[in-house]
PDB file of C-alpha atoms in Angstrom:
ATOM      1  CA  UNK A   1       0.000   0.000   0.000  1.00 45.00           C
ATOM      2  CA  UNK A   2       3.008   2.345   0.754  1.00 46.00           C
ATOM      3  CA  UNK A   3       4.402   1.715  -2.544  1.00 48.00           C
ATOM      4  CA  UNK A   4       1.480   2.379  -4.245  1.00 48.00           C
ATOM      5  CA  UNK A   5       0.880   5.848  -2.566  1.00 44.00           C
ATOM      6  CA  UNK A   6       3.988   6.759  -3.154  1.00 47.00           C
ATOM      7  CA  UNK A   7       3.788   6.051  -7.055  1.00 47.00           C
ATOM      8  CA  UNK A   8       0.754   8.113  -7.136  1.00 44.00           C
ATOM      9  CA  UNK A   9       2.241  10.835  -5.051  1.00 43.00           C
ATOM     10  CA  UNK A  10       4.703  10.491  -7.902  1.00 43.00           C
ATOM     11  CA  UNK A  11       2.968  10.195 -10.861  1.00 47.00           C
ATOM     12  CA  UNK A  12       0.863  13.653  -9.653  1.00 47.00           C
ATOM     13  CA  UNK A  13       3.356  15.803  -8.312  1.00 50.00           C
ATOM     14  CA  UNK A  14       6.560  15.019 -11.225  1.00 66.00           C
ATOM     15  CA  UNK A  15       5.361  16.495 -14.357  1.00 71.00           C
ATOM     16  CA  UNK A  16       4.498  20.376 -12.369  1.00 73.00           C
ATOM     17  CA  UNK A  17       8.085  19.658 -10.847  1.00 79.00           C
ATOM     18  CA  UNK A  18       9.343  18.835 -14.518  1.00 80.00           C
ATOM     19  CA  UNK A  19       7.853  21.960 -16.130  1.00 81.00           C
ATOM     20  CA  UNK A  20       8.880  24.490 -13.390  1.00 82.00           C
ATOM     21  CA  UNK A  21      12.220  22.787 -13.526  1.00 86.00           C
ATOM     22  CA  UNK A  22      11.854  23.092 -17.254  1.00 82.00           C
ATOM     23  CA  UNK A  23      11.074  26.565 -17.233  1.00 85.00           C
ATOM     24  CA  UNK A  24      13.760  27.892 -14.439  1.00 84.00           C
ATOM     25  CA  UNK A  25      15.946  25.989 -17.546  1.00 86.00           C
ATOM     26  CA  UNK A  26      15.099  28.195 -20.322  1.00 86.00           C
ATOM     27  CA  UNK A  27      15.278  31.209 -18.105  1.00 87.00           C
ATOM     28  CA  UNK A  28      19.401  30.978 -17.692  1.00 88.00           C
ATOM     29  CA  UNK A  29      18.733  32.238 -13.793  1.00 86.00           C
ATOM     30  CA  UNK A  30      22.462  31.883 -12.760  1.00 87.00           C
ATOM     31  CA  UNK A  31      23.318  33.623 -16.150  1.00 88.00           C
ATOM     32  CA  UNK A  32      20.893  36.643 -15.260  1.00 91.00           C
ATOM     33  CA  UNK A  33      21.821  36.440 -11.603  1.00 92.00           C
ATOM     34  CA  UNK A  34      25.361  36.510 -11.890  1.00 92.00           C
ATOM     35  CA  UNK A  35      24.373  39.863 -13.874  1.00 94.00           C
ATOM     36  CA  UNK A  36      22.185  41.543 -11.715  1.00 95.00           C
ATOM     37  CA  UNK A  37      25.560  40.904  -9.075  1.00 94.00           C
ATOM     38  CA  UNK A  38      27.725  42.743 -11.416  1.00 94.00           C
ATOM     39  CA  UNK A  39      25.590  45.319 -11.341  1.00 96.00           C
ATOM     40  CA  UNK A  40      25.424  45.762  -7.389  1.00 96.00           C
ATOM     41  CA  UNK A  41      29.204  45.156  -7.178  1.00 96.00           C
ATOM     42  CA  UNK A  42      29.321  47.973  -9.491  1.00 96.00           C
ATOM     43  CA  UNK A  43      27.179  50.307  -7.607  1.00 97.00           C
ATOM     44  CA  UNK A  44      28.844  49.559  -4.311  1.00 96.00           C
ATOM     45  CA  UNK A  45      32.234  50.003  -5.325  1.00 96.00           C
ATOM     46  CA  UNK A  46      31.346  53.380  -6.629  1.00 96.00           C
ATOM     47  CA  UNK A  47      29.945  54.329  -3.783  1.00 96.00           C
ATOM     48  CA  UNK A  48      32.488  53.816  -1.926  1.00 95.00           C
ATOM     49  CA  UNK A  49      35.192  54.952  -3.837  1.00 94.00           C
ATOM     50  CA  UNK A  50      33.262  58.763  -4.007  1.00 95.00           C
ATOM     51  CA  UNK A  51      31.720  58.345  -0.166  1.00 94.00           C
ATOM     52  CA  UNK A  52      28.293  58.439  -1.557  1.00 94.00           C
ATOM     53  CA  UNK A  53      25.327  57.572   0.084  1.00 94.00           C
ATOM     54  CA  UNK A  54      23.375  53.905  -0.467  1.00 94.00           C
ATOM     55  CA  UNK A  55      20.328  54.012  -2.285  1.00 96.00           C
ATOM     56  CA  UNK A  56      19.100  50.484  -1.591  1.00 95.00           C
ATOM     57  CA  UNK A  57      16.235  50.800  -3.657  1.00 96.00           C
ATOM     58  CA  UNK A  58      17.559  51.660  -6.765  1.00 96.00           C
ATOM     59  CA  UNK A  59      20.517  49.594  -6.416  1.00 97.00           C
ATOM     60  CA  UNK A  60      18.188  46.149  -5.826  1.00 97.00           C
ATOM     61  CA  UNK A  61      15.955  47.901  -8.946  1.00 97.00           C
ATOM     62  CA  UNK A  62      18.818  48.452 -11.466  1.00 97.00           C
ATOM     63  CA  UNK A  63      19.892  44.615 -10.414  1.00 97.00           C
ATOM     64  CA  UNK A  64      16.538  43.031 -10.798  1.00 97.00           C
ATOM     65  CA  UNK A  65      15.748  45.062 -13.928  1.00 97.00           C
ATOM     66  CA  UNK A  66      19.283  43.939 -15.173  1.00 96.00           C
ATOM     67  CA  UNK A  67      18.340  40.190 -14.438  1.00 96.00           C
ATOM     68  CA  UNK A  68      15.003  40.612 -16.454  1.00 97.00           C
ATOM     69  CA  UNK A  69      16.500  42.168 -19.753  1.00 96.00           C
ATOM     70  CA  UNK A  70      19.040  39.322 -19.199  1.00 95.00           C
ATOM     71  CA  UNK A  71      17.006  36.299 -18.696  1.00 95.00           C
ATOM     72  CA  UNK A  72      14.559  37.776 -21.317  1.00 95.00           C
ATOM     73  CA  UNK A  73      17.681  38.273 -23.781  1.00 93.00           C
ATOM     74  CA  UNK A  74      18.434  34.387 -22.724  1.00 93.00           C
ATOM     75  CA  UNK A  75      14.917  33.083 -23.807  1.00 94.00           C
ATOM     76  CA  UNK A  76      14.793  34.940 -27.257  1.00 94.00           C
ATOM     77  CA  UNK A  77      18.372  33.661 -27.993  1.00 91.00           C
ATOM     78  CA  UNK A  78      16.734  29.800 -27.641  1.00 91.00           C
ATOM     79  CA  UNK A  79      13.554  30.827 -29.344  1.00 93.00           C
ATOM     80  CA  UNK A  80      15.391  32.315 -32.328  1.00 91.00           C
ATOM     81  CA  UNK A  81      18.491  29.113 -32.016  1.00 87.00           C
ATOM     82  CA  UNK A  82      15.499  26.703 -31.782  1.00 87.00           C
ATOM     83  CA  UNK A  83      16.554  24.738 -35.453  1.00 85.00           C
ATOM     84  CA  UNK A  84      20.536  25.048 -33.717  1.00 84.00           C
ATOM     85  CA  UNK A  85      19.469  23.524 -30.541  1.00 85.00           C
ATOM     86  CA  UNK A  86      17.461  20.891 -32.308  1.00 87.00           C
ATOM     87  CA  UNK A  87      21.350  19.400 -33.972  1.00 85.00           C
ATOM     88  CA  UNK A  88      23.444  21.306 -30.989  1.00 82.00           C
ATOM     89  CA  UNK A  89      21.542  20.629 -27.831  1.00 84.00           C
ATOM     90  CA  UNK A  90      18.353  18.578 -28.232  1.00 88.00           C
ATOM     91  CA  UNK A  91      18.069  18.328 -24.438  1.00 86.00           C
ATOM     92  CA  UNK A  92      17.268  22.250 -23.864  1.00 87.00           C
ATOM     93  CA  UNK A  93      13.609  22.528 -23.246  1.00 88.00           C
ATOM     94  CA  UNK A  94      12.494  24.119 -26.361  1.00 88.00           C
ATOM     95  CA  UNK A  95      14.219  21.839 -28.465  1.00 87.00           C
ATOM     96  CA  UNK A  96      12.855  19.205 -26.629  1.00 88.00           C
ATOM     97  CA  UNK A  97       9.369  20.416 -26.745  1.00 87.00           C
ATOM     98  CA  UNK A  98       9.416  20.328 -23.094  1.00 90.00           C
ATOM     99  CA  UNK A  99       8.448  24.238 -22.945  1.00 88.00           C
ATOM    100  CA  UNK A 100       5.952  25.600 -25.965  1.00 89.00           C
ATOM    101  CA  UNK A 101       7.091  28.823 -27.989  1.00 90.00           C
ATOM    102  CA  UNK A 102       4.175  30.627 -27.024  1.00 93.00           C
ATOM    103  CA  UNK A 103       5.486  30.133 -23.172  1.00 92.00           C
ATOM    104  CA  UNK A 104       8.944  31.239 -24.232  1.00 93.00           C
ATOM    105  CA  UNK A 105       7.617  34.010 -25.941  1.00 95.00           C
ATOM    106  CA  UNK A 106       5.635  35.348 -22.865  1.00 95.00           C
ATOM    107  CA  UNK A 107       8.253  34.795 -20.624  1.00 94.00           C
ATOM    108  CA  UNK A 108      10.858  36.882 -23.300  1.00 95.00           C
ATOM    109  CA  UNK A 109       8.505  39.652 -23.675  1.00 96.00           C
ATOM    110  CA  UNK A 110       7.560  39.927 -19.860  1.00 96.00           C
ATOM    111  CA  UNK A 111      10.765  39.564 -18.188  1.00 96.00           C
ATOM    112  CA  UNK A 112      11.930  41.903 -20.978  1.00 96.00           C
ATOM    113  CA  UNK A 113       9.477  44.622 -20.352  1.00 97.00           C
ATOM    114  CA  UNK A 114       9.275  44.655 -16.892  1.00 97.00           C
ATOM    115  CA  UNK A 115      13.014  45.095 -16.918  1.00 97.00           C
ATOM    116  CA  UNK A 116      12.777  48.151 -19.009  1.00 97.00           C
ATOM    117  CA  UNK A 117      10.266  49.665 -16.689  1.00 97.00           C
ATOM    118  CA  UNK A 118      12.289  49.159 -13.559  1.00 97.00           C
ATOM    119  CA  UNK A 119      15.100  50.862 -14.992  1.00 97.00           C
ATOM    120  CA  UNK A 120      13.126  53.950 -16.030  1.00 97.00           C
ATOM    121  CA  UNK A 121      12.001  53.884 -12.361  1.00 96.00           C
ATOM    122  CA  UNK A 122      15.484  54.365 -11.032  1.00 96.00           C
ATOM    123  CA  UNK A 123      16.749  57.422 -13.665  1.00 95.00           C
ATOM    124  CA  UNK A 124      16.291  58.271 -17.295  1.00 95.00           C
ATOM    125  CA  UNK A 125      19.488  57.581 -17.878  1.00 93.00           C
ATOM    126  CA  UNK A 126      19.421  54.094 -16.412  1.00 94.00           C
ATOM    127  CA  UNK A 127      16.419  53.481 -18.489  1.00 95.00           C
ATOM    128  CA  UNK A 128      17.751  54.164 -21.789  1.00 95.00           C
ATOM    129  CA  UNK A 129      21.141  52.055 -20.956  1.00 93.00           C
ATOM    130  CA  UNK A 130      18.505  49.315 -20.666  1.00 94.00           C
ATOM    131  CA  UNK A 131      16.642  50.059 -23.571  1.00 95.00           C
ATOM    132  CA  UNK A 132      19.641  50.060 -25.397  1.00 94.00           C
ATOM    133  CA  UNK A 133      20.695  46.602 -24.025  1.00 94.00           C
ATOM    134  CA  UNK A 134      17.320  45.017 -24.376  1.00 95.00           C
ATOM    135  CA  UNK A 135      17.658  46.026 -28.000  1.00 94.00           C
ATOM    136  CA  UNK A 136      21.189  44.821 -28.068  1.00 93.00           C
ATOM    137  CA  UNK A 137      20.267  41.056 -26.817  1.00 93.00           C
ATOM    138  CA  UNK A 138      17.431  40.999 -29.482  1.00 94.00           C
ATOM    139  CA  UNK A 139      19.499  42.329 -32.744  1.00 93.00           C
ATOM    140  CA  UNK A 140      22.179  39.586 -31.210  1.00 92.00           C
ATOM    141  CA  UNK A 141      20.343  36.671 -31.300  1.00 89.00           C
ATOM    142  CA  UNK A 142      17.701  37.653 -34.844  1.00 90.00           C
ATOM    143  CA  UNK A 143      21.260  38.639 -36.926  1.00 89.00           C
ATOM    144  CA  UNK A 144      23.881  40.187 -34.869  1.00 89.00           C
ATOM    145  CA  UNK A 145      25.172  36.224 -34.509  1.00 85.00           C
ATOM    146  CA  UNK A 146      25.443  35.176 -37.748  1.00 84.00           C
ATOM    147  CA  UNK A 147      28.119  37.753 -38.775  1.00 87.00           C
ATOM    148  CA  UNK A 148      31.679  37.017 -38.312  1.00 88.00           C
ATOM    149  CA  UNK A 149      32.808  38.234 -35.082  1.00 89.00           C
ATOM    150  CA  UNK A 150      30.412  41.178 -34.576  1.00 91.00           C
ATOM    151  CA  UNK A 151      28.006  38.491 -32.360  1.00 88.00           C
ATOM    152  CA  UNK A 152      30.800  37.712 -29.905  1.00 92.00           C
ATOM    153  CA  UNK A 153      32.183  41.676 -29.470  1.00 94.00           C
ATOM    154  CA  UNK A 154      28.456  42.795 -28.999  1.00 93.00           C
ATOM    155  CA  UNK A 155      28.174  40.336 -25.995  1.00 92.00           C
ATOM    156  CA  UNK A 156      31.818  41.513 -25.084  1.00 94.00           C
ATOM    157  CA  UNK A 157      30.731  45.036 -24.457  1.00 94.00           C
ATOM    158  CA  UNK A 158      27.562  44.337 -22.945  1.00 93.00           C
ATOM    159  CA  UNK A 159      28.934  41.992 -20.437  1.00 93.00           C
ATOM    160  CA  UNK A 160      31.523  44.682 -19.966  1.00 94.00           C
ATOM    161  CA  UNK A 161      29.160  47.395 -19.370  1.00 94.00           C
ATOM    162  CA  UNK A 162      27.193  45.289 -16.172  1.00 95.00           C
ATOM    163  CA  UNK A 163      29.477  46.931 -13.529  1.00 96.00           C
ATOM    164  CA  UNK A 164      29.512  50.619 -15.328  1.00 96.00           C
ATOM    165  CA  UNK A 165      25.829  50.721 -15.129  1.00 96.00           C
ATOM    166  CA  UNK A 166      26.191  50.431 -11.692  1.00 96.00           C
ATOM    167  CA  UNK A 167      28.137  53.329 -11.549  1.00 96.00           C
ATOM    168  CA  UNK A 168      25.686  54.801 -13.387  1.00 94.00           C
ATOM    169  CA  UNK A 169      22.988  54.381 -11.244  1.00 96.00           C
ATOM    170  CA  UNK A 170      25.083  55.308  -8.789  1.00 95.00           C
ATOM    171  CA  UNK A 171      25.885  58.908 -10.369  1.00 93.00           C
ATOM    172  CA  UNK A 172      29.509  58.039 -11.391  1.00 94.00           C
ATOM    173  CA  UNK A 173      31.083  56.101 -14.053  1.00 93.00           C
ATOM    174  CA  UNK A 174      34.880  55.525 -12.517  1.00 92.00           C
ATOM    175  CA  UNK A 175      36.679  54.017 -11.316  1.00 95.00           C
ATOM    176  CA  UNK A 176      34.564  50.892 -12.484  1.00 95.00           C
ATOM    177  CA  UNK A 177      34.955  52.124 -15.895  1.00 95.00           C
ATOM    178  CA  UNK A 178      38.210  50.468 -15.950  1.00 95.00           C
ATOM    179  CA  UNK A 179      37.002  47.463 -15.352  1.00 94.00           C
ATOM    180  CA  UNK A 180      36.198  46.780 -19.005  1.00 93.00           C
ATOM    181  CA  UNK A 181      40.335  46.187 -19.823  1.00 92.00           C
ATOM    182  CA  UNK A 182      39.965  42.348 -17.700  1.00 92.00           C
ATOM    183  CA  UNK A 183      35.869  41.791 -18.735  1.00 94.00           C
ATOM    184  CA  UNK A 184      35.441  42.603 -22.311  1.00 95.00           C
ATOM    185  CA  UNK A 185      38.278  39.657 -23.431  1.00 94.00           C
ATOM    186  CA  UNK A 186      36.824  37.636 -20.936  1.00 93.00           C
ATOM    187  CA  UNK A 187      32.999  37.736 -21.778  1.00 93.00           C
ATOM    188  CA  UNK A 188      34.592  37.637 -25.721  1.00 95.00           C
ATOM    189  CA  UNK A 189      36.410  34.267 -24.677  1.00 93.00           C
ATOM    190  CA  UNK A 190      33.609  32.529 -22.970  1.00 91.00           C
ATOM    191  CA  UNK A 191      31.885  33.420 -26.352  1.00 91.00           C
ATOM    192  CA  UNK A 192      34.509  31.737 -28.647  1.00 92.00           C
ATOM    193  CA  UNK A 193      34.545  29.171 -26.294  1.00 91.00           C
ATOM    194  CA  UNK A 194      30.661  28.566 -26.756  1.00 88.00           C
ATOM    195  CA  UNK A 195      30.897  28.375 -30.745  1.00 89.00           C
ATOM    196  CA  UNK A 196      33.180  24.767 -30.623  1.00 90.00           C
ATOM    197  CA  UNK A 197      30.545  22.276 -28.915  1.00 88.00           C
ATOM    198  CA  UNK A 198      28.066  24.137 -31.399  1.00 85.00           C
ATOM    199  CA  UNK A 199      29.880  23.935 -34.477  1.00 87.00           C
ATOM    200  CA  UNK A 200      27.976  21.139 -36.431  1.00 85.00           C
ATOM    201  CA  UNK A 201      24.465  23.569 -35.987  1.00 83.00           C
ATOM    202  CA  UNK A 202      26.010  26.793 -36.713  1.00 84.00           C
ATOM    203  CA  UNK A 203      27.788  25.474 -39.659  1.00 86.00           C
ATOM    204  CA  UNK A 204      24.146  24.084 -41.011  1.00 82.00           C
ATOM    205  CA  UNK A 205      22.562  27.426 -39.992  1.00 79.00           C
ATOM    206  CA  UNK A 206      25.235  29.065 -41.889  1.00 81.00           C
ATOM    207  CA  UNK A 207      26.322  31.221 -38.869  1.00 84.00           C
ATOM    208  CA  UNK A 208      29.610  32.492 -39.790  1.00 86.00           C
ATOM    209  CA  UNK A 209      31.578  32.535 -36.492  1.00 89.00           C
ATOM    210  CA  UNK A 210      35.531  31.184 -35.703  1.00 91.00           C
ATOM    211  CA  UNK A 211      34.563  27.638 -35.381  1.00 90.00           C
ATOM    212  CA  UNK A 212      32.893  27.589 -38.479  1.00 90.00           C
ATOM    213  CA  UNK A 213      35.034  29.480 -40.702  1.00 91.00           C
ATOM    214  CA  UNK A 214      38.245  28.315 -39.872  1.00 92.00           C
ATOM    215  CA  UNK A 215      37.755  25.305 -37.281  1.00 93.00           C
ATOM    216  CA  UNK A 216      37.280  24.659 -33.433  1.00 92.00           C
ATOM    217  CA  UNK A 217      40.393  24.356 -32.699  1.00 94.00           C
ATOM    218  CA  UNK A 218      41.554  27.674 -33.970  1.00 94.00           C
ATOM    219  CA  UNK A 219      38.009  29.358 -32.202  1.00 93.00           C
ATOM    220  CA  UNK A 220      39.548  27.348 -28.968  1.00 93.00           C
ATOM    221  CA  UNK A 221      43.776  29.066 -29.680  1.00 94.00           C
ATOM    222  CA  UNK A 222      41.750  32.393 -29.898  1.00 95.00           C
ATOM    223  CA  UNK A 223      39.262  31.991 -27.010  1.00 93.00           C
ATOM    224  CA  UNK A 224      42.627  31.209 -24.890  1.00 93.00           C
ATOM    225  CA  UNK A 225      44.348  34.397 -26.091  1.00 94.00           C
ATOM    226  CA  UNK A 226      41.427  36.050 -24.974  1.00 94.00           C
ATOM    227  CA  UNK A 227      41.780  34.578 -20.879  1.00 93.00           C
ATOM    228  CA  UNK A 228      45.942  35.585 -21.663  1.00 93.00           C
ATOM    229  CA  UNK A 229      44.702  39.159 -21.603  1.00 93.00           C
ATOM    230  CA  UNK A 230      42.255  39.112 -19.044  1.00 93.00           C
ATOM    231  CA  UNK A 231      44.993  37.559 -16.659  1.00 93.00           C
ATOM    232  CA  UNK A 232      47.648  40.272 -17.440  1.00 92.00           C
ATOM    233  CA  UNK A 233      45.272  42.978 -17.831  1.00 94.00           C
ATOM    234  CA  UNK A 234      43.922  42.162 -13.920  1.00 94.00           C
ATOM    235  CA  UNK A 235      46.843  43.631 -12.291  1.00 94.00           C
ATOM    236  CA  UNK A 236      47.429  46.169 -14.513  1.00 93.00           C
ATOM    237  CA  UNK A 237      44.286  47.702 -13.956  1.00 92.00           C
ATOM    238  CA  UNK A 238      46.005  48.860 -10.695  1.00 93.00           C
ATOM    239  CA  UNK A 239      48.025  51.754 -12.310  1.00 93.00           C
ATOM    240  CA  UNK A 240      44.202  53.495 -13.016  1.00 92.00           C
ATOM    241  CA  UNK A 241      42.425  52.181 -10.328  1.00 93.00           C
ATOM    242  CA  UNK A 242      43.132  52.739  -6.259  1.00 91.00           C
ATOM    243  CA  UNK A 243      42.512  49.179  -5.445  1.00 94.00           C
ATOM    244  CA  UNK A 244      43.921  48.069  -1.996  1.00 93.00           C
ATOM    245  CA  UNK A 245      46.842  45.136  -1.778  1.00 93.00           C
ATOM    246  CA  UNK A 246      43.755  42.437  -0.864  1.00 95.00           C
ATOM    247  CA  UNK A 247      42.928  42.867  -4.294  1.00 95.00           C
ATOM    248  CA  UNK A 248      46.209  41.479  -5.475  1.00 95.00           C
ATOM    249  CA  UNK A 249      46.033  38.597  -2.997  1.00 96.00           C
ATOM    250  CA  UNK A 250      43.204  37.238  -4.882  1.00 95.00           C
ATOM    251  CA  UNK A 251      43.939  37.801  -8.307  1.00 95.00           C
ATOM    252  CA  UNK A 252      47.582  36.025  -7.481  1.00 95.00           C
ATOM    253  CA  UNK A 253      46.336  33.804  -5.276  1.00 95.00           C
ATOM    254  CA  UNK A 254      43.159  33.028  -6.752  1.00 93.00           C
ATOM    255  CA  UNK A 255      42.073  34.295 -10.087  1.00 94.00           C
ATOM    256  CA  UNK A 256      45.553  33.150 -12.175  1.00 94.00           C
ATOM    257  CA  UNK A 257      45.326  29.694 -10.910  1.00 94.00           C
ATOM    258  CA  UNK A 258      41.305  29.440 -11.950  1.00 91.00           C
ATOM    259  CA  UNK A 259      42.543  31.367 -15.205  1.00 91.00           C
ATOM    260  CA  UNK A 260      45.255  29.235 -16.005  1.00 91.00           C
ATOM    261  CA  UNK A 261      43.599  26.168 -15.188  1.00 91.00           C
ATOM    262  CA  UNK A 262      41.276  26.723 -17.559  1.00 89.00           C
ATOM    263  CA  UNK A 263      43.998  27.756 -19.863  1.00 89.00           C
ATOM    264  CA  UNK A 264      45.529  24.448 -19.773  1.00 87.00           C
ATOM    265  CA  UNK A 265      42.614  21.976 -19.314  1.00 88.00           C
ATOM    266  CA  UNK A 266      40.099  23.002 -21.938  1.00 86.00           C
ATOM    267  CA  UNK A 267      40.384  21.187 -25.220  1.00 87.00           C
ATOM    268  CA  UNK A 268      37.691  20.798 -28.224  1.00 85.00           C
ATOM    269  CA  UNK A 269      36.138  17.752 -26.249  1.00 84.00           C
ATOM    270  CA  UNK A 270      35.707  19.458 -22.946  1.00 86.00           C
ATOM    271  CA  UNK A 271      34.666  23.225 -23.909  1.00 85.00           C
ATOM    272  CA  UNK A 272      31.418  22.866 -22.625  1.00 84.00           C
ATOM    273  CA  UNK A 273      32.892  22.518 -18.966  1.00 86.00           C
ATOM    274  CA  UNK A 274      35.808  25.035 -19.654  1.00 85.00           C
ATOM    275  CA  UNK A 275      32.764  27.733 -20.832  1.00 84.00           C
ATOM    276  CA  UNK A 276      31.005  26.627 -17.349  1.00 84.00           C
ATOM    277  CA  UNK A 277      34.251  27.963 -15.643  1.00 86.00           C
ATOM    278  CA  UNK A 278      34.425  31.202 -17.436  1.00 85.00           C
ATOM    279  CA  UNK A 279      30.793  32.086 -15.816  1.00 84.00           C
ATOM    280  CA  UNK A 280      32.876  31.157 -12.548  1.00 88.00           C
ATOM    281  CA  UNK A 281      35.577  33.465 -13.107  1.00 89.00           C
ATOM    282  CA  UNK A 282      33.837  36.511 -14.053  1.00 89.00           C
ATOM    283  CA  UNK A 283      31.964  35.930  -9.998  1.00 91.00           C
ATOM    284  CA  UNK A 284      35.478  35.666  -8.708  1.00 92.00           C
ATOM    285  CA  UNK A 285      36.850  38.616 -10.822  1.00 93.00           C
ATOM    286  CA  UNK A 286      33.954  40.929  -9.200  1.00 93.00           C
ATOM    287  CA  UNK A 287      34.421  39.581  -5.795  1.00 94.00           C
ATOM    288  CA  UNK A 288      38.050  40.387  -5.817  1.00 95.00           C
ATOM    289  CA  UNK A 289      36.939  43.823  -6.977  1.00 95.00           C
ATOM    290  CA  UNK A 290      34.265  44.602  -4.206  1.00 94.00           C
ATOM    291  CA  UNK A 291      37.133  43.225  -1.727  1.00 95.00           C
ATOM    292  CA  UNK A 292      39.868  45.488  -3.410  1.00 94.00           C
ATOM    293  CA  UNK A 293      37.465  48.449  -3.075  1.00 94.00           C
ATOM    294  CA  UNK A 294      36.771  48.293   0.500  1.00 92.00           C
ATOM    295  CA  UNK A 295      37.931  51.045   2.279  1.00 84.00           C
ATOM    296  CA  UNK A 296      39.926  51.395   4.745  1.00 61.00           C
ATOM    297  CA  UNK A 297      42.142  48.072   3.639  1.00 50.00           C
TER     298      UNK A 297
END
């Protein structure tokens, strides 16, 4: 009798766990997340750095809105990549019919949306930055893709601007400005790095991209070049921007081993895992920032 309860305690409550599970999937959270922390360790450190006042509200506002556009620029990457996904990754949700496109389309257009309007609640001027980026993830995934290179340095600089619209809502742009030197090549690696596990679709789709034009193993050379610079450029930052010494414990003692180990481990076979670790490293890269910005270190 227990067993059977439990297979119809089963059998009821799996496929609403399956969906939500399948629907937290589509929505990248961790990917929007880690963005909507960029954006407070942006604010924060500026704040700091000019002894300016918290505004906890429009801090928490600029990172949820940030989160939205994100997760919403997520959704209409896999509704537009649906063919890709179907050769590249049949397991994602839409490819697997597990979530309908007129789910993914509501979820795109409301997480979207409500992002824009939270940022025009904070300032004008952090509601057009959003506009502009919602815009941005859209032209990215309908065409901005499928042109050689341009799809990977439009990601670049948007993944570079997360902690300088921080700033902005915070009423400054520097020192976090600077910050783009170390994120842009990162964000542009991680990018290279996605385009070798989804060569085969790309090349069907006729996306034009490293991988596909030369092969994945020159996308990979590149994509490695691309950590090179972030790991030189991290201390160097430190001639424009008054970090304390903490800030060089961690990238020494902890962001050039994580760098380097992905540096040397990553091969054609194992991208997927060495793009996973990029994700990782731009979380450590902003930690080490908020802890070389603290004052009085």
């Amino acid at each position: 009798m227990s067993r059977t309860m439990n297979k119809t305690t089963t059998e009821t409550t799996s496929p609403q766990t399956s969906r939500l599970l399948d629907t937290l999937t589509l929505l990248h959270l961790f990917n929007g997340v880690s963005s909507g922390l960029g954006v407070i360790a942006g604010y924060t450190i500026t704040v700091w750095h000019h002894r300016l006042s918290f505004d906890y509200s429009a801090m928490l506002l600029a990172a949820l809105a940030t989160t939205l556009i994100s997760t919403g620029g997520f959704v209409i990457n896999d509704i537009l990549d649906l063919d890709i996904d179907r050769i590249n990754r049949p397991d994602r949700p839409l490819a697997a019919g597990k979530v309908s496109l007129q789910t993914a389309w509501a979820l795109c257009l409301g997480c979207t949306l409500a992002g824009m309007v939270l940022a025009f609640m904070v300032s004008l001027a952090a509601g057009l930055v959003a506009t502009f980026i919602a815009l941005g993830l859209f032209l990215y995934s309908y065409d901005l893709k499928r042109r050689f290179l341009t799809g990977h340095l439009t990601i670049a600089a948007m993944g570079a601007a997360l902690l300088p619209f921080g700033a902005v809502v915070a009423g400054e742009i520097t020192p976090v400005i600077y910050s783009a030197l170390f994120v842009f090549p990162a964000f542009f690696a991680r990018e290279v790095l996605k385009t070798v596990p989804d060569y085969e679709g790309d090349r069907a789709a006729g996306i034009t991209n490293l991988a596909t034009r030369y092969s994945p193993q020159t996308a990979l050379r590149v994509a490695r070049g691309a950590l090179l610079l972030v790991a030189l450029a991290l201390p160097l930052v430190t001639v424009l921007w008054p970090l304390n010494t903490a800030y060089m414990v961690l990238v020494v003692g902890l962001l050039w081993p994580a760098t380097f180990y992905v540096l040397v481990t990553a091969t054609v076979e194992n991208v997927r895992r060495a793009s996973q670790l990029s994700k990782l490293l731009f979380l450590l890269t902003t930690l080490a920032l908020l802890v070389g910005s603290l004052p009085h270190l």
